[in-house]
Amino acid sequence: MAGAVAVVGLVGVPAPPASAISPPAIDPGALGIAQALSGRPAPLEPTQQADQCAEPQLTGSPPNEPPISQRVLELPAAWQFSRGAGQKVAVIDTGVQRHPRLAALQPGGDYVSDTDGTVDCDGHGTLVAGIIAAQPSPADAFTGVAPDAEILSIRQLSLAYEKKDRGGDRPPGTIRADGYGSVLTLAAAVVRAADLGATVINISEVACSPAGSDTADSALGAAVKYAYDHNVVVVAAAGNVESNGPCQKQNEGSGWGAVNTVASPAWFSPYVLAVGSVDADGKPSDLSLHGPWVAVAAIGRNIVSLDSKGGGVGLVNGVQTDEGIRPVDGTSFAAPYVAGLAALVRSRFPNLDARQVMDRIIRTAQAPGTGHDDAIGAGLIDPLAALTAQLPEKSVSEGADVDRAIAAPVIPPGPDPRPRRIAVIGSLTCLTALAIGVAVAIPYRRRRREIDAEYDP
């Protein structure tokens, strides 16, 4: 069960030296509490808004070419095979604001306040949803990976809300921070998404703890296993390394023996497809947390997505702070590219189960020259290959041979996707369990009266 949470800047839990740990075991008995909370989404106690909402902005004109994070995926070629029709992608996040380019948005409930989940005070979940399924517009060149997919929004976390009446002693397990949400409500949201018919779940949050400590995520592990057993592909951000956050220490080296920092739910492989971030040149992003659980990668830079302001109809690529408009980077925005790809694959190959969909995405990724590694897993995702490759029967875990792709449509020459940075919206804050050192992080750093920079896990 999740413990209390607090802004990491207030309470720090130093990571010990790396020690050999084992992959996490699933405790089926821990599922019960998540199921009990999944049927009626609501805060665990009364909450109140304690901070102003995010102020996303668009710097410059609407883009007349897709952002680099999309161009490298050659999505127009992939869309000749699938656009994600018939798929429901659950976004468990800070909520998703209604937007004309998310026409198929469905409410899934709210564990933060009393809404139906289709609000986004933090300006984060809407960005994630737009990357997954934004429909095209003649006004710009941005489109989601799976524009024909549906989005199911479950609001599970907000850094603008807190528990009411925070004074006095707080019993164990009470949430306390400039923010509201925990691994327990995250577990409940995962079960709820599966029960509401999601075929893909995106989790752009991460709970970090030092290797060997009590991760307090047994309910979350049981929940992602529940989703997997119910044929749902769960995609999760790998997490961001940040000097003043709970994901402080990078996992250098390779394998479980090199783990300094555990990231949940990302580490629940093979039930979760964990996503790392690469820069525009294909190199692993410095901020991306490594781990033996990382499966694939996508670009987590140069993000453009949908405006989360009420009544907003356009795009954003920056967030207003006291210091001006600040950029955003992180694995939170790499993950939805993979969730969108999972929707494309599920739509094209409806007979594949969750394991087979995840396996296809992994085996068709563009592997780094050194082979599979703990920074980017099998490599940068390749949507066209994932939709067209002829794969051997054996899965990756069974030692399958290298894939062979069938002929694909010729892709017309496009703009050179050379490395560059554009302004993007965001900030990052990690919330930490005071007693046990667990942190729930989202791509958004917000301290009271401040929206800082670098949005992610």
Coordinates of C-alpha atoms in Angstrom, one line a residue:
M1 CA 0.0 0.0 0.0
A2 CA 1.3 3.4 -0.8
G3 CA 2.5 5.7 1.9
A4 CA 2.3 9.4 2.4
V5 CA 3.8 11.5 -0.4
A6 CA 5.6 14.8 -0.3
V7 CA 7.5 17.1 -2.6
V8 CA 11.0 15.8 -2.9
G9 CA 12.5 19.1 -2.1
L10 CA 11.1 18.9 1.4
V11 CA 12.1 15.3 2.1
G12 CA 15.0 13.6 0.4
V13 CA 15.8 9.9 0.5
P14 CA 19.4 9.2 -0.6
A15 CA 20.0 6.2 -2.8
P16 CA 22.4 3.6 -1.4
P17 CA 25.1 2.0 -3.6
A18 CA 23.8 -0.5 -6.2
S19 CA 23.2 -3.9 -4.8
A20 CA 22.0 -7.0 -6.7
I21 CA 18.2 -7.2 -6.6
S22 CA 15.8 -9.6 -8.3
P23 CA 12.9 -8.8 -10.7
P24 CA 9.8 -7.9 -8.6
A25 CA 7.4 -10.7 -7.7
I26 CA 3.7 -10.2 -8.1
D27 CA 1.6 -10.6 -5.0
P28 CA -1.9 -11.7 -6.2
G29 CA -3.3 -10.9 -2.7
A30 CA -2.5 -7.2 -3.2
L31 CA -5.0 -6.9 -6.0
G32 CA -8.0 -6.7 -3.7
I33 CA -7.6 -3.2 -2.5
A34 CA -7.0 -1.9 -6.0
Q35 CA -10.2 -3.6 -7.1
A36 CA -12.1 -2.2 -4.2
L37 CA -11.1 1.3 -5.1
S38 CA -11.5 0.9 -8.9
G39 CA -15.3 0.7 -8.9
R40 CA -15.9 4.2 -7.6
P41 CA -13.2 6.6 -8.6
A42 CA -12.9 9.3 -5.9
P43 CA -10.2 10.9 -3.7
L44 CA -9.3 8.8 -0.6
E45 CA -10.1 11.9 1.5
P46 CA -11.5 15.4 0.8
T47 CA -9.2 17.5 -1.4
Q48 CA -8.9 21.1 -2.4
Q49 CA -7.1 23.1 -5.1
A50 CA -4.0 24.7 -3.6
D51 CA -2.2 26.0 -6.6
Q52 CA -3.0 27.8 -9.9
C53 CA -3.4 25.7 -13.0
A54 CA -0.7 25.5 -15.6
E55 CA -0.5 28.1 -18.4
P56 CA 0.5 26.3 -21.6
Q57 CA 1.6 28.5 -24.5
L58 CA 2.5 28.2 -28.1
T59 CA 5.7 30.1 -29.0
G60 CA 5.7 31.1 -32.6
S61 CA 3.2 30.0 -35.3
P62 CA 1.6 26.6 -35.5
P63 CA 4.1 24.1 -37.0
N64 CA 3.9 23.6 -40.8
E65 CA 5.8 20.4 -40.5
P66 CA 5.5 17.5 -37.9
P67 CA 7.8 17.8 -34.9
I68 CA 11.1 15.8 -35.2
S69 CA 9.8 13.3 -32.6
Q70 CA 7.1 12.3 -35.2
R71 CA 9.0 12.7 -38.4
V72 CA 11.6 10.0 -37.5
L73 CA 8.7 7.6 -37.1
E74 CA 7.5 8.0 -40.7
L75 CA 3.9 7.9 -39.6
P76 CA 2.3 8.7 -42.9
A77 CA 3.7 5.4 -44.3
A78 CA 2.4 3.6 -41.2
W79 CA -1.0 5.1 -41.5
Q80 CA -1.5 3.3 -44.8
F81 CA -1.8 0.1 -42.7
S82 CA -3.5 1.3 -39.5
R83 CA -4.7 4.5 -37.8
G84 CA -5.8 2.8 -34.6
A85 CA -9.5 2.4 -35.3
G86 CA -11.4 0.4 -32.7
Q87 CA -8.8 0.9 -30.0
K88 CA -9.4 2.5 -26.6
V89 CA -6.2 4.0 -25.0
A90 CA -6.5 4.8 -21.3
V91 CA -4.5 7.8 -20.2
I92 CA -3.9 7.6 -16.5
D93 CA -2.5 11.0 -15.7
T94 CA -3.5 14.5 -14.6
G95 CA -6.8 14.3 -16.6
V96 CA -7.4 15.1 -20.2
Q97 CA -9.1 18.4 -21.2
R98 CA -11.8 18.2 -23.8
H99 CA -10.5 19.4 -27.1
P100 CA -12.0 19.4 -30.6
R101 CA -9.1 17.2 -31.8
L102 CA -9.9 14.5 -29.3
A103 CA -13.5 14.0 -30.5
A104 CA -13.6 10.4 -29.1
L105 CA -12.5 11.4 -25.5
Q106 CA -14.3 9.3 -22.9
P107 CA -14.5 10.1 -19.1
G108 CA -13.1 7.4 -16.9
G109 CA -13.3 9.1 -13.4
D110 CA -11.3 11.2 -11.1
Y111 CA -9.2 10.1 -8.0
V112 CA -8.2 13.7 -7.3
S113 CA -11.4 15.7 -7.2
D114 CA -15.1 15.4 -8.1
T115 CA -14.9 15.6 -12.0
D116 CA -15.4 12.9 -14.6
G117 CA -11.7 13.0 -15.5
T118 CA -11.9 15.3 -18.5
V119 CA -10.2 18.3 -16.9
D120 CA -6.5 19.0 -16.7
C121 CA -5.3 21.7 -14.3
D122 CA -1.7 20.5 -14.6
G123 CA -1.5 20.6 -18.4
H124 CA 0.1 17.2 -18.7
G125 CA -2.4 14.5 -19.4
T126 CA -3.7 16.5 -22.4
L127 CA -0.2 16.6 -23.9
V128 CA 0.1 12.8 -23.5
A129 CA -3.4 12.2 -25.0
G130 CA -2.6 14.5 -28.0
I131 CA 0.6 12.6 -28.8
I132 CA -1.4 9.4 -28.8
A133 CA -4.6 10.3 -30.7
A134 CA -4.9 13.9 -31.8
Q135 CA -6.8 14.2 -35.0
P136 CA -5.3 16.2 -37.9
S137 CA -6.2 19.8 -38.6
P138 CA -5.7 22.0 -41.7
A139 CA -4.2 24.7 -39.4
D140 CA -1.0 22.8 -38.6
A141 CA 1.1 19.6 -39.3
F142 CA 0.6 17.9 -35.9
T143 CA -1.3 14.6 -35.7
G144 CA -1.3 11.9 -33.0
V145 CA 0.2 8.5 -33.6
A146 CA -3.2 6.8 -33.7
P147 CA -5.7 9.5 -34.7
D148 CA -8.6 7.0 -35.1
A149 CA -8.2 5.7 -31.5
E150 CA -10.3 6.6 -28.6
I151 CA -9.0 8.1 -25.4
L152 CA -10.2 7.1 -21.9
S153 CA -9.2 9.7 -19.3
I154 CA -8.7 8.7 -15.7
R155 CA -7.4 11.5 -13.5
Q156 CA -5.2 10.1 -10.9
L157 CA -2.7 12.8 -9.9
S158 CA -2.5 16.5 -9.7
L159 CA 0.2 18.8 -8.3
A160 CA -2.3 21.6 -8.0
Y161 CA -4.4 19.7 -5.4
E162 CA -3.9 18.6 -1.8
K163 CA -5.7 17.0 1.1
K164 CA -8.0 19.4 3.0
D165 CA -7.1 20.4 6.5
R166 CA -3.5 19.4 6.3
G167 CA -2.7 20.5 9.9
G168 CA -2.1 18.2 12.8
D169 CA -0.8 14.7 13.0
R170 CA -1.3 12.5 9.9
P171 CA -1.8 8.8 10.2
P172 CA 0.4 6.4 8.3
G173 CA -0.5 6.2 4.6
T174 CA -2.0 9.7 4.5
I175 CA -1.1 11.6 1.4
R176 CA 0.6 14.9 2.1
A177 CA 2.4 17.2 -0.4
D178 CA 1.9 20.0 -2.7
G179 CA 0.1 17.5 -4.9
Y180 CA -2.3 14.6 -4.6
G181 CA -2.0 11.0 -5.8
S182 CA -0.3 7.7 -4.8
V183 CA 0.7 4.4 -6.1
L184 CA -2.5 3.0 -4.6
T185 CA -4.8 5.2 -6.6
L186 CA -2.6 4.5 -9.6
A187 CA -3.2 0.8 -9.1
A188 CA -6.9 1.4 -8.8
A189 CA -6.9 3.4 -12.0
V190 CA -5.1 0.6 -13.9
V191 CA -7.8 -1.9 -12.8
R192 CA -10.5 0.5 -13.7
A193 CA -9.1 1.1 -17.1
A194 CA -8.9 -2.6 -17.8
D195 CA -12.5 -3.1 -16.6
L196 CA -13.7 -0.2 -18.8
G197 CA -12.4 -1.9 -21.9
A198 CA -9.1 -0.2 -22.6
T199 CA -6.9 -2.1 -25.0
V200 CA -3.9 0.0 -24.2
I201 CA -3.0 1.9 -21.0
N202 CA -0.5 4.8 -20.9
I203 CA 1.1 5.6 -17.6
S204 CA 3.4 8.7 -17.8
E205 CA 4.1 8.6 -14.1
V206 CA 6.8 6.8 -12.1
A207 CA 7.3 5.8 -8.4
C208 CA 11.0 5.7 -7.6
S209 CA 12.8 4.2 -4.6
P210 CA 16.4 3.2 -3.8
A211 CA 17.2 -0.4 -4.8
G212 CA 16.6 -2.8 -1.9
S213 CA 14.2 -0.5 -0.1
D214 CA 10.5 -1.1 0.4
T215 CA 8.9 -0.1 -2.9
A216 CA 5.4 -0.3 -1.4
D217 CA 4.0 -1.0 -4.9
S218 CA 2.6 -4.5 -4.4
A219 CA -0.9 -3.3 -5.4
L220 CA 0.4 -1.6 -8.5
G221 CA 2.3 -4.7 -9.5
A222 CA -0.8 -6.8 -9.1
A223 CA -2.8 -4.2 -11.0
V224 CA -0.6 -4.2 -14.1
K225 CA -0.6 -8.1 -14.0
Y226 CA -4.4 -7.9 -13.9
A227 CA -4.4 -5.7 -16.9
Y228 CA -1.9 -7.9 -18.8
D229 CA -4.0 -11.0 -18.0
H230 CA -7.1 -9.2 -19.3
N231 CA -5.3 -8.6 -22.6
V232 CA -4.3 -5.0 -22.1
V233 CA -1.0 -3.5 -23.2
V234 CA 0.4 -1.4 -20.4
V235 CA 3.0 1.2 -21.5
A236 CA 4.9 3.2 -18.8
A237 CA 7.5 5.9 -18.8
A238 CA 11.0 4.7 -17.6
G239 CA 11.4 7.8 -15.4
N240 CA 13.7 10.8 -15.4
V241 CA 17.0 11.2 -13.5
E242 CA 16.9 14.4 -11.5
S243 CA 19.4 15.6 -8.9
N244 CA 16.8 16.9 -6.5
G245 CA 14.2 14.2 -7.1
P246 CA 13.6 10.7 -6.0
C247 CA 15.1 9.3 -9.2
Q248 CA 18.4 10.8 -8.3
K249 CA 20.9 8.1 -9.1
Q250 CA 21.3 6.7 -12.6
N251 CA 21.4 2.9 -13.1
E252 CA 24.9 2.7 -14.6
G253 CA 26.1 -0.6 -16.0
S254 CA 23.9 -3.4 -17.1
G255 CA 21.5 -5.9 -15.5
W256 CA 19.8 -6.1 -12.1
G257 CA 23.1 -6.0 -10.3
A258 CA 23.6 -2.5 -11.5
V259 CA 20.3 -1.1 -10.3
N260 CA 20.6 1.9 -7.9
T261 CA 17.0 3.2 -8.5
V262 CA 13.9 1.2 -8.9
A263 CA 11.1 2.7 -11.0
S264 CA 7.5 1.5 -10.7
P265 CA 5.4 0.5 -12.6
A266 CA 8.2 0.4 -15.3
W267 CA 10.1 -2.4 -13.5
F268 CA 7.2 -4.9 -13.7
S269 CA 8.4 -6.4 -16.9
P270 CA 7.2 -8.4 -18.8
Y271 CA 3.7 -7.1 -17.8
V272 CA 4.7 -3.5 -18.7
L273 CA 6.3 -2.0 -21.8
A274 CA 8.8 0.5 -20.3
V275 CA 9.9 3.3 -22.5
G276 CA 13.1 5.3 -22.4
S277 CA 13.8 8.6 -24.1
V278 CA 16.3 9.4 -26.9
D279 CA 17.3 12.7 -28.3
A280 CA 16.7 13.7 -31.9
D281 CA 20.0 12.2 -33.0
G282 CA 19.0 8.8 -31.6
K283 CA 21.3 8.9 -28.6
P284 CA 19.9 8.1 -25.2
S285 CA 18.7 11.2 -23.4
D286 CA 20.8 12.1 -20.3
L287 CA 17.6 12.4 -18.3
S288 CA 16.2 9.0 -19.1
L289 CA 16.5 6.5 -16.2
H290 CA 18.2 3.2 -17.3
G291 CA 17.2 -0.2 -16.2
P292 CA 17.0 -3.9 -17.2
W293 CA 13.3 -3.4 -17.6
V294 CA 13.5 -0.7 -20.4
A295 CA 12.0 -2.3 -23.5
V296 CA 12.1 0.3 -26.2
A297 CA 12.6 4.1 -26.7
A298 CA 11.1 7.1 -28.5
I299 CA 12.1 10.7 -28.7
G300 CA 11.2 12.6 -25.6
R301 CA 12.3 16.0 -26.8
N302 CA 10.7 18.7 -29.0
I303 CA 7.2 18.1 -27.8
V304 CA 4.2 19.8 -29.5
S305 CA 0.7 18.7 -28.5
L306 CA -2.7 19.9 -27.6
D307 CA -3.7 22.9 -25.4
S308 CA -5.1 21.9 -22.0
K309 CA -6.7 25.3 -21.3
G310 CA -10.5 25.1 -21.0
G311 CA -11.9 26.0 -24.4
G312 CA -8.5 25.7 -26.1
V313 CA -8.5 24.6 -29.7
G314 CA -4.9 24.7 -30.7
L315 CA -1.4 23.5 -29.9
V316 CA 1.1 24.3 -27.2
N317 CA 4.9 23.9 -27.0
G318 CA 5.7 25.9 -23.8
V319 CA 4.5 26.7 -20.3
Q320 CA 4.5 30.1 -18.6
T321 CA 6.5 30.4 -15.5
D322 CA 7.8 33.3 -13.4
E323 CA 11.0 33.1 -15.4
G324 CA 9.3 33.0 -18.8
I325 CA 8.2 30.2 -21.1
R326 CA 10.1 27.1 -20.2
P327 CA 10.7 23.9 -22.2
V328 CA 9.8 20.3 -21.4
D329 CA 11.6 17.0 -22.0
G330 CA 11.2 13.5 -20.6
T331 CA 10.2 9.9 -20.8
S332 CA 6.6 11.0 -20.1
F333 CA 6.4 12.1 -23.7
A334 CA 8.3 9.2 -25.1
A335 CA 5.8 6.7 -23.6
P336 CA 2.7 7.9 -25.5
Y337 CA 4.4 7.4 -28.8
V338 CA 4.7 3.8 -27.9
A339 CA 1.2 3.6 -26.6
G340 CA 0.0 5.1 -29.9
L341 CA 2.0 2.4 -31.8
A342 CA 0.4 -0.3 -29.6
A343 CA -3.0 1.0 -30.8
L344 CA -1.9 0.9 -34.4
V345 CA -0.6 -2.7 -34.0
R346 CA -3.8 -3.9 -32.2
S347 CA -6.0 -2.4 -34.9
R348 CA -4.0 -4.0 -37.7
F349 CA -3.6 -7.4 -35.9
P350 CA -6.7 -7.8 -33.8
N351 CA -6.0 -11.5 -33.1
L352 CA -2.7 -10.7 -31.3
D353 CA -2.8 -10.8 -27.5
A354 CA -1.1 -8.2 -25.3
R355 CA 2.1 -10.2 -25.0
Q356 CA 2.3 -10.6 -28.8
V357 CA 1.7 -6.9 -29.4
M358 CA 4.5 -5.9 -27.0
D359 CA 6.7 -8.5 -28.5
R360 CA 6.2 -7.2 -32.0
I361 CA 7.0 -3.6 -30.9
I362 CA 10.2 -4.8 -29.3
R363 CA 11.4 -7.0 -32.1
T364 CA 10.8 -4.4 -34.8
A365 CA 12.6 -1.6 -33.0
Q366 CA 15.8 -0.1 -34.5
A367 CA 18.4 -1.8 -32.3
P368 CA 21.5 0.2 -31.3
G369 CA 24.8 -1.0 -32.6
T370 CA 25.6 -2.5 -29.3
G371 CA 22.4 -4.5 -29.2
H372 CA 19.9 -4.4 -26.4
D373 CA 20.9 -2.2 -23.5
D374 CA 19.5 -0.8 -20.3
A375 CA 19.2 2.8 -21.7
I376 CA 16.9 2.3 -24.6
G377 CA 16.1 -1.4 -24.6
A378 CA 15.7 -2.8 -28.1
G379 CA 16.0 0.6 -29.6
L380 CA 13.9 3.3 -31.2
I381 CA 10.4 2.1 -32.2
D382 CA 9.7 1.6 -35.9
P383 CA 5.9 1.9 -36.6
L384 CA 6.1 0.8 -40.2
A385 CA 8.1 -2.3 -39.4
A386 CA 5.8 -3.1 -36.5
L387 CA 2.9 -3.1 -38.9
T388 CA 4.5 -5.0 -41.8
A389 CA 7.2 -7.3 -40.4
Q390 CA 7.0 -11.1 -40.8
L391 CA 8.2 -12.4 -37.5
P392 CA 9.3 -15.9 -36.4
E393 CA 7.0 -17.8 -34.1
K394 CA 9.2 -17.5 -31.0
S395 CA 9.1 -14.4 -28.8
V396 CA 12.0 -12.3 -27.9
S397 CA 12.3 -14.1 -24.5
E398 CA 12.5 -17.4 -26.3
G399 CA 15.5 -16.3 -28.5
A400 CA 13.7 -15.5 -31.7
D401 CA 15.7 -14.7 -34.8
V402 CA 16.1 -11.2 -36.4
D403 CA 12.9 -10.0 -38.0
R404 CA 12.4 -9.6 -41.8
A405 CA 10.2 -6.8 -43.0
I406 CA 8.1 -7.1 -46.1
A407 CA 8.2 -4.5 -48.8
A408 CA 6.6 -1.2 -47.7
P409 CA 5.4 1.8 -49.6
V410 CA 8.0 4.2 -50.8
I411 CA 8.2 7.2 -48.5
P412 CA 8.6 10.5 -50.3
P413 CA 11.6 12.6 -49.2
G414 CA 10.8 14.9 -46.3
P415 CA 12.6 17.5 -44.2
D416 CA 15.9 16.4 -42.8
P417 CA 15.2 15.4 -39.2
R418 CA 18.5 16.8 -38.0
P419 CA 18.9 17.4 -34.3
R420 CA 17.3 20.6 -33.0
R421 CA 15.5 21.8 -29.9
I422 CA 12.2 23.5 -29.9
A423 CA 10.3 25.0 -27.0
V424 CA 8.1 22.5 -25.3
I425 CA 5.7 22.6 -22.5
G426 CA 6.5 21.3 -19.1
S427 CA 8.2 20.7 -15.9
L428 CA 8.9 17.8 -13.5
T429 CA 8.2 17.2 -9.9
C430 CA 8.5 13.9 -8.0
L431 CA 6.3 13.2 -5.0
T432 CA 7.9 11.0 -2.4
A433 CA 6.5 8.7 0.2
L434 CA 7.9 10.2 3.4
A435 CA 8.1 7.0 5.4
I436 CA 9.2 4.6 2.7
G437 CA 10.9 6.7 0.1
V438 CA 8.6 6.0 -2.8
A439 CA 8.0 8.8 -5.3
V440 CA 5.2 9.4 -7.8
A441 CA 6.6 11.6 -10.5
I442 CA 5.0 13.3 -13.4
P443 CA 6.6 15.2 -16.2
Y444 CA 5.9 18.5 -14.5
R445 CA 7.7 20.3 -11.8
R446 CA 5.3 22.6 -9.9
R447 CA 6.1 24.1 -6.6
R448 CA 3.6 26.3 -4.9
R449 CA 3.2 29.5 -7.0
E450 CA 5.7 28.1 -9.5
I451 CA 5.6 26.0 -12.5
D452 CA 9.2 25.0 -13.1
A453 CA 10.7 23.3 -16.2
E454 CA 11.2 19.8 -17.5
Y455 CA 7.8 18.0 -17.5
D456 CA 8.2 14.4 -16.8
P457 CA 9.1 11.2 -15.4

